mmCIF file with all atom_site columns, C-alpha atoms in Angstrom:
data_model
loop_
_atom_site.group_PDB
_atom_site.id
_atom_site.type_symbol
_atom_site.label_atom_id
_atom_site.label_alt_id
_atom_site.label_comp_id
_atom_site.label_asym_id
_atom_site.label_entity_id
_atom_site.label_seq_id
_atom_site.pdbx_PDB_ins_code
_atom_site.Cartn_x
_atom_site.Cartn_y
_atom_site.Cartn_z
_atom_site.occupancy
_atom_site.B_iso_or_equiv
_atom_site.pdbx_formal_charge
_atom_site.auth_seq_id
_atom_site.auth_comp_id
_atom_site.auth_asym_id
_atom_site.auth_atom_id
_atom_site.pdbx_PDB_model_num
ATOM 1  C CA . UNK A 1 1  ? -14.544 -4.283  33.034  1.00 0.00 ? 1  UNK A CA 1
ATOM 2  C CA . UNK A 1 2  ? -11.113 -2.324  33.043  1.00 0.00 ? 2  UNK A CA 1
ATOM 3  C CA . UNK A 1 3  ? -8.460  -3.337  30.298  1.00 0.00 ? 3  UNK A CA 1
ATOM 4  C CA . UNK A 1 4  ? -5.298  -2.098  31.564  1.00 0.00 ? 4  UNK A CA 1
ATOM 5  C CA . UNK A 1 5  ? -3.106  -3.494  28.450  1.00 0.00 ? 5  UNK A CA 1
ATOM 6  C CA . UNK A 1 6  ? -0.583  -1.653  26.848  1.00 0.00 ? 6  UNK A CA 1
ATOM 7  C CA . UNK A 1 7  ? -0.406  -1.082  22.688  1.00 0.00 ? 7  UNK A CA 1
ATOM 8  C CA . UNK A 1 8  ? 1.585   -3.771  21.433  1.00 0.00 ? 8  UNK A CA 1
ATOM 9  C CA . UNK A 1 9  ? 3.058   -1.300  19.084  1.00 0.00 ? 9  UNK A CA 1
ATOM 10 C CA . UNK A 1 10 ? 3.086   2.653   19.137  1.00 0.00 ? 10 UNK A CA 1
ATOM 11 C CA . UNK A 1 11 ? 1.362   4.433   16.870  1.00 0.00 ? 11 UNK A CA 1
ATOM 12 C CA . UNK A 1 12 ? 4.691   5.577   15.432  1.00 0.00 ? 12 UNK A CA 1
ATOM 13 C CA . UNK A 1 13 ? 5.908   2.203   14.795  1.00 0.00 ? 13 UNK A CA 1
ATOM 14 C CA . UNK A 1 14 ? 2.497   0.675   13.257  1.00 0.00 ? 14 UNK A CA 1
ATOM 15 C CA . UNK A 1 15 ? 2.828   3.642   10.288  1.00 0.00 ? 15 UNK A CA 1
ATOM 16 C CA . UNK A 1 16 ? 6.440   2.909   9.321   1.00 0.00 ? 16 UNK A CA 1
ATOM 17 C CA . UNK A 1 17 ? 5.484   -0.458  9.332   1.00 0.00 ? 17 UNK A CA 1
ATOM 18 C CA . UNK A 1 18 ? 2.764   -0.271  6.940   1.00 0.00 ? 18 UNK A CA 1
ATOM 19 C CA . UNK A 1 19 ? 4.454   2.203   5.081   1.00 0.00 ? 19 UNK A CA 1
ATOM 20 C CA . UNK A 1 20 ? 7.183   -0.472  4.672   1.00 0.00 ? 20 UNK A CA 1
ATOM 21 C CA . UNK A 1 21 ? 4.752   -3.098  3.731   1.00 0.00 ? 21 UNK A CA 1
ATOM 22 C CA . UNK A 1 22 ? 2.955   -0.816  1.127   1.00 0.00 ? 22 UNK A CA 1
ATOM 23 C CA . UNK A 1 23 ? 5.887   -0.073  -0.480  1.00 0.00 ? 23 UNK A CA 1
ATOM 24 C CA . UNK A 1 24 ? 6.470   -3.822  -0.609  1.00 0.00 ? 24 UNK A CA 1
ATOM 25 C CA . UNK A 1 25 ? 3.481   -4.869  -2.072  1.00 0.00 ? 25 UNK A CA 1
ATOM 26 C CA . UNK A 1 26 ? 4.120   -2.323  -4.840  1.00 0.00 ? 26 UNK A CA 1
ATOM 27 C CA . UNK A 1 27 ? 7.434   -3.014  -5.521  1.00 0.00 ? 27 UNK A CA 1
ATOM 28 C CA . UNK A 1 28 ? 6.550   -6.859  -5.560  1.00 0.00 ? 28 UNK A CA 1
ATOM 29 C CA . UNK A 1 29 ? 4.020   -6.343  -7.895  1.00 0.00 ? 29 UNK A CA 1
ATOM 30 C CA . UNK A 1 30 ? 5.394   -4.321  -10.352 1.00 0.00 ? 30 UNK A CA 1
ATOM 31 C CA . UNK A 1 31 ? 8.545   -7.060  -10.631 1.00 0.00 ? 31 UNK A CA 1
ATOM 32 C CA . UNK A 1 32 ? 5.724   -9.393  -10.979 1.00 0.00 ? 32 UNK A CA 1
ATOM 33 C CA . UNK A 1 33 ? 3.937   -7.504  -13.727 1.00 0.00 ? 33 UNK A CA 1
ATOM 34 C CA . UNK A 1 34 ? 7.143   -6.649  -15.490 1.00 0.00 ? 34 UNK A CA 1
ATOM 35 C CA . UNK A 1 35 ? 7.895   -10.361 -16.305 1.00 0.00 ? 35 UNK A CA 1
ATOM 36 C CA . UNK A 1 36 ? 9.431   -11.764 -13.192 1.00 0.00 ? 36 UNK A CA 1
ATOM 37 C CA . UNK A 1 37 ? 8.411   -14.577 -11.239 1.00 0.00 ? 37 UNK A CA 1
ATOM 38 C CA . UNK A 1 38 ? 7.068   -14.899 -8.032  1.00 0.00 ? 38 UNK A CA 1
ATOM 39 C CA . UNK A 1 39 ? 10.539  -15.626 -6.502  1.00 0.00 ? 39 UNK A CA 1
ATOM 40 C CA . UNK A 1 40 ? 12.524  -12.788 -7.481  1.00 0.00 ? 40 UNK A CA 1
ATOM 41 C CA . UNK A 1 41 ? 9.288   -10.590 -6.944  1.00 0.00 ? 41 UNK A CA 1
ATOM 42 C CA . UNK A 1 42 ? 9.235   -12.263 -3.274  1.00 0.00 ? 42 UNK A CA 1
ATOM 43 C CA . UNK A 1 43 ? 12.640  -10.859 -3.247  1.00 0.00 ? 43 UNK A CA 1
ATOM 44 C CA . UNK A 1 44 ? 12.390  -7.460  -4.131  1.00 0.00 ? 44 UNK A CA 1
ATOM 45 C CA . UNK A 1 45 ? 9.250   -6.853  -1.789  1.00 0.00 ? 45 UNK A CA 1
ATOM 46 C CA . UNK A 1 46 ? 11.592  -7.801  1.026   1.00 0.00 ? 46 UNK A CA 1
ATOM 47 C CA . UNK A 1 47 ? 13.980  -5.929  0.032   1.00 0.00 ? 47 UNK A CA 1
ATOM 48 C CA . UNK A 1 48 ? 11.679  -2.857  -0.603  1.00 0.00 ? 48 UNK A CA 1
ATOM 49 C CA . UNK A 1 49 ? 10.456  -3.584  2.805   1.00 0.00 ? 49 UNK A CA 1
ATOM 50 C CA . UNK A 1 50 ? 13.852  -3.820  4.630   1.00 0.00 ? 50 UNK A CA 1
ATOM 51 C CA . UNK A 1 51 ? 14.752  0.277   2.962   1.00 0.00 ? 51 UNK A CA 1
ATOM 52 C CA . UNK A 1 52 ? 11.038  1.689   3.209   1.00 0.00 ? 52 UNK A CA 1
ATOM 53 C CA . UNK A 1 53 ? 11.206  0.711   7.658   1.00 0.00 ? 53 UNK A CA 1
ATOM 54 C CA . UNK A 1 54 ? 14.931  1.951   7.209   1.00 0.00 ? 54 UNK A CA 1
ATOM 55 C CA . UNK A 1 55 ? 14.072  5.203   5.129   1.00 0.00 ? 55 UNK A CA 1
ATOM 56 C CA . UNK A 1 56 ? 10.477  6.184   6.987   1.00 0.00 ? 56 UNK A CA 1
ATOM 57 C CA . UNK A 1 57 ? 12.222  5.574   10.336  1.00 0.00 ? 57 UNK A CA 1
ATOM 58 C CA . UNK A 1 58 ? 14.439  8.137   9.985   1.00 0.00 ? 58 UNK A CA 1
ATOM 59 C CA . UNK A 1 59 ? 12.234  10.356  8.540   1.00 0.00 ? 59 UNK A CA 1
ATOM 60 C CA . UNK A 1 60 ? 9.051   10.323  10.177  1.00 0.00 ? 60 UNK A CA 1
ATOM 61 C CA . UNK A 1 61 ? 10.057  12.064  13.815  1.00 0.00 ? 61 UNK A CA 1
#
């Protein structure tokens, strides 16, 4: 049987994305182990996330 599906994302686009969410995680937990709560380290992850896409997008060609 022939599967004749596209990628749902390219290859380019999967790496900045879990570049972003690496940098996320670590940035989330280190708020989290530095006394903040789970809100506000919730917070900072996104953020984190939002300039790590931002930052490896224009980077990685």
């Amino acid at each position: 049987m022939s599967d004749n599906r596209s990628a749902l994302l390219s290859q380019r686009a999967a790496v900045i994305f879990l570049l972003g969410a690496l940098i996320a995680l670590g940035a989330g937990v280190l708020t989290c182990c530095n006394g903040g709560t789970l809100a506000s380290a919730a917070l900072v992850g996104g953020a984190a996330f939002g300039a790590g896409v931002t930052f490896f997008h224009t980077v990685i060609d």
